[in-house]
Every structure is written in C-alpha cells, then in structure tokens.
Amino acid sequence: MKGIFTALMCAFDEQGNIHEKGLRQLVRHNIDVSKVDGLYVNGSTGENFLISTENKKRIFEIVKDEAGDQVKLIAQVGSLNIDEAVELAQFATDLGYDSLSAVTPFYYKFDFEEIKDYYNTIINSVDNTMIIYSIPALTGVNMSLEQFGELFENEKIIGVKFTAPDFYLLERLRHAYPEKLIYSGFDEMLLSAAVLNVDGAIGSTFNVNGARARSIFQLAQEGKIEEARELQKVTNDLISGILANGLYQTIKEMLKTQGVEAGVCRKPMKQLSADKVKVAQELAAKFLS
Ligand code: NAY
C-alpha cells in the first residue's frame, strides 16, 4: 500500500452521466502510461460529493473491473450520511478494494467524539481497513496529534491521507506512528513530505503527472534531493498553471490531448471557456511530452 496513488478523476458526459469508456481509459492511462502504484477512487478529484450513491457504486465497479489486481485500490466512502458511508464501505469491500478511506465529516461542527464514532462505525461494519482523509482547508476539521492517535487506537484504522501544509504536525505524526501509513495529499509539496518519510502520496495531478511524481518520490527516498528538487520545480510550474486555469477541468482537457476521453466536470462546476481549453492544451504540450 505504499507509493504513488492517483486520486482518480471520473469522466462525465455533458448530461452529467458517467462516461464509462472514458473512465476505463483513465484507469488504463494511470496504470499503463503513468505506472502509478494505486488508485484512490471517489475522492474530491472524482467529484464524489456531486454524485449519487448509485453512481459512486458504479464507479467502484468499473474501476475494479478495469484495474483488476494490477494496482492497489482505495475506496473513498466518506459521507455526511453515515448509512451511505457504511453501505459504500460494504459495497467496495465486497468488490475487493484493498482499503477504504473516509473524509472527516464536515459542514456541521462535529466534535471529536462524533468524528471518532463516525470512523469506528464505518470501519467496524466491514472486514477491511480505513485510511483517514484529512483535508482541513475544505472541511474545516483540524485534528491534533493526540486525536489522530486516538483514532489510530482502532487497529483497522491504518493510516491518514494528510492533505495539509502543516509540516510540523506531519513530522510529529511520522515520529509518533511509524507503523501507520501516511500519504501526502498536496502534490506541490510532495518532495517536502517525502523528505519527512511519508509512505506515499495521493494526488489529483498524478492523472497527468504521475511519472514525474514517481520519480520525485523515488529520488527523495534515495537521498538524491537536488535532482528531486529540480523535478518538483517543473511539477510546480505545471501545477501553478493548472490551478490558475481551473483544477479538475484543466486536468481533463490535458488528458484529452493524450487520447483519454476524460469528459467534463459535473455541475455546479463550470466548463472551461475556449481560451482556457487552449491554455490546458498548451500546458499539455509543454509538460507532457
Ligand atoms: C482527492 O480526494 O481527490 C484529493 O484530495 C487528492 C488531493 C488533491 N486535493 C484536492 C482537493 O484536489 O492532489 C491534491 C490537489 O488537487 C493538488 O495538490 C493541487 O493543489
């Protein structure tokens, strides 16, 4: 379960339906071209919070069917509707997903006891493991070192996807829980996290930049920091361009230049203007050769 995991996009058609052929191509591109170690399915990048339970299940099915056992698969099942989270956890476990993940419950200001109960309820309902998905900038949920430790007391909670720029907390977590899996969540900070000895990374831009991300991670592990820094610089030039143009939409347009029918993003995300499509194509020409 270590290494570079792509936070998989999902291809949708203009009506917002799953574009199955495009989704299968996305899976193949990540496995065959980018050669990543695993896929993180139905996360933020998969537009999970914009789709129905049925669509979430269908995406889990298609991805497992296409990927088989070629790479590790993590199913993000987190939901404010805890019954849905449990249902999805059972569904993905039955399909053979290697691990589950759940975003911290958001919107309402849940206290820590409630967050802990949420994780234990989901994971104790299935024969699988859980990776906490922590992304404070989007959820508003900041957990302390001690609170992570309390969640980790459940042996089925095996790690955390740490999508935050708090490198002090990241270092403390690494030090305190050497046996837990820690994944870096911000692609633009991959090298810094790798230096702190994380076990892997999960990222949206790996859909197009997976090979470079793998190299950064490997170089850092070999102590070749100068070379890794150079690749992180190129990566961050690319990420700056993507973020300025519209994150998920731009990645989809870049994938289209690689022969992947990545479709469009679901509403309320808007589609790119013609000018921005051109910017995405220029980014692809510059960075994906
Ligand atoms: C997810 O669930 O898809 C992720 O959180 C993947 C991590 C990404 N975060 C978001 C919110 O998209 O890859 C990052 C991020 O897109 C990237 O670092 C650019 O900021």
Short mmCIF file of N, CA and C in Angstrom, two decimals, residues 3 27 31 48 60 72 78 91 101 103 120 172 184 190 206 208 210 249 273 276 280:
data_model
loop_
_atom_site.label_atom_id
_atom_site.label_comp_id
_atom_site.label_asym_id
_atom_site.label_seq_id
_atom_site.Cartn_x
_atom_site.Cartn_y
_atom_site.Cartn_z
N GLY A 3 3.59 4.10 -1.90
CA GLY A 3 3.92 4.62 -3.22
C GLY A 3 2.97 5.70 -3.71
N VAL A 27 -8.40 4.87 -16.14
CA VAL A 27 -7.76 3.81 -15.34
C VAL A 27 -6.54 3.28 -16.09
N ILE A 31 -2.47 3.33 -15.12
CA ILE A 31 -1.74 2.07 -14.90
C ILE A 31 -0.66 1.87 -15.96
N ASN A 48 -16.72 13.21 -6.05
CA ASN A 48 -17.55 12.33 -5.22
C ASN A 48 -18.72 13.04 -4.58
N PHE A 60 -17.06 2.51 -8.53
CA PHE A 60 -16.26 1.47 -7.85
C PHE A 60 -16.21 0.20 -8.70
N LYS A 72 -3.05 -1.31 -6.44
CA LYS A 72 -3.84 -1.25 -5.20
C LYS A 72 -4.98 -0.24 -5.39
N GLY A 78 -16.47 8.18 2.45
CA GLY A 78 -16.95 9.15 3.45
C GLY A 78 -18.17 9.90 2.98
N PHE A 91 -20.00 -2.26 0.07
CA PHE A 91 -20.01 -2.49 -1.38
C PHE A 91 -18.57 -2.61 -1.91
N SER A 101 -11.27 4.59 2.64
CA SER A 101 -10.88 5.88 3.18
C SER A 101 -12.16 6.67 3.38
N VAL A 103 -13.47 10.79 4.24
CA VAL A 103 -13.20 12.18 4.59
C VAL A 103 -13.75 12.45 5.99
N ASN A 120 -15.26 4.77 13.61
CA ASN A 120 -15.40 3.42 14.17
C ASN A 120 -16.67 2.74 13.64
N ARG A 172 5.51 15.22 13.37
CA ARG A 172 5.15 14.64 14.66
C ARG A 172 4.37 13.33 14.48
N SER A 184 1.01 11.77 1.62
CA SER A 184 0.99 13.21 1.37
C SER A 184 -0.16 13.51 0.41
N LEU A 190 5.03 17.45 -2.50
CA LEU A 190 5.41 16.04 -2.46
C LEU A 190 6.83 15.82 -1.95
N PHE A 206 -1.54 13.67 -10.44
CA PHE A 206 -0.88 12.44 -10.90
C PHE A 206 -1.62 11.85 -12.10
N VAL A 208 -2.11 13.32 -14.71
CA VAL A 208 -1.32 13.72 -15.87
C VAL A 208 0.18 13.73 -15.59
N GLY A 210 1.88 11.67 -13.27
CA GLY A 210 2.20 10.54 -12.40
C GLY A 210 3.64 10.08 -12.50
N GLN A 249 -10.98 20.67 -14.35
CA GLN A 249 -11.30 20.86 -15.77
C GLN A 249 -10.04 20.85 -16.62
N SER A 273 -13.82 27.86 -20.68
CA SER A 273 -14.02 28.67 -21.89
C SER A 273 -13.03 28.18 -22.96
N LYS A 276 -9.53 28.97 -22.14
CA LYS A 276 -8.91 28.12 -21.11
C LYS A 276 -8.63 26.72 -21.63
N ALA A 280 -5.00 24.86 -21.43
CA ALA A 280 -4.80 23.46 -20.99
C ALA A 280 -4.01 22.70 -22.05
#
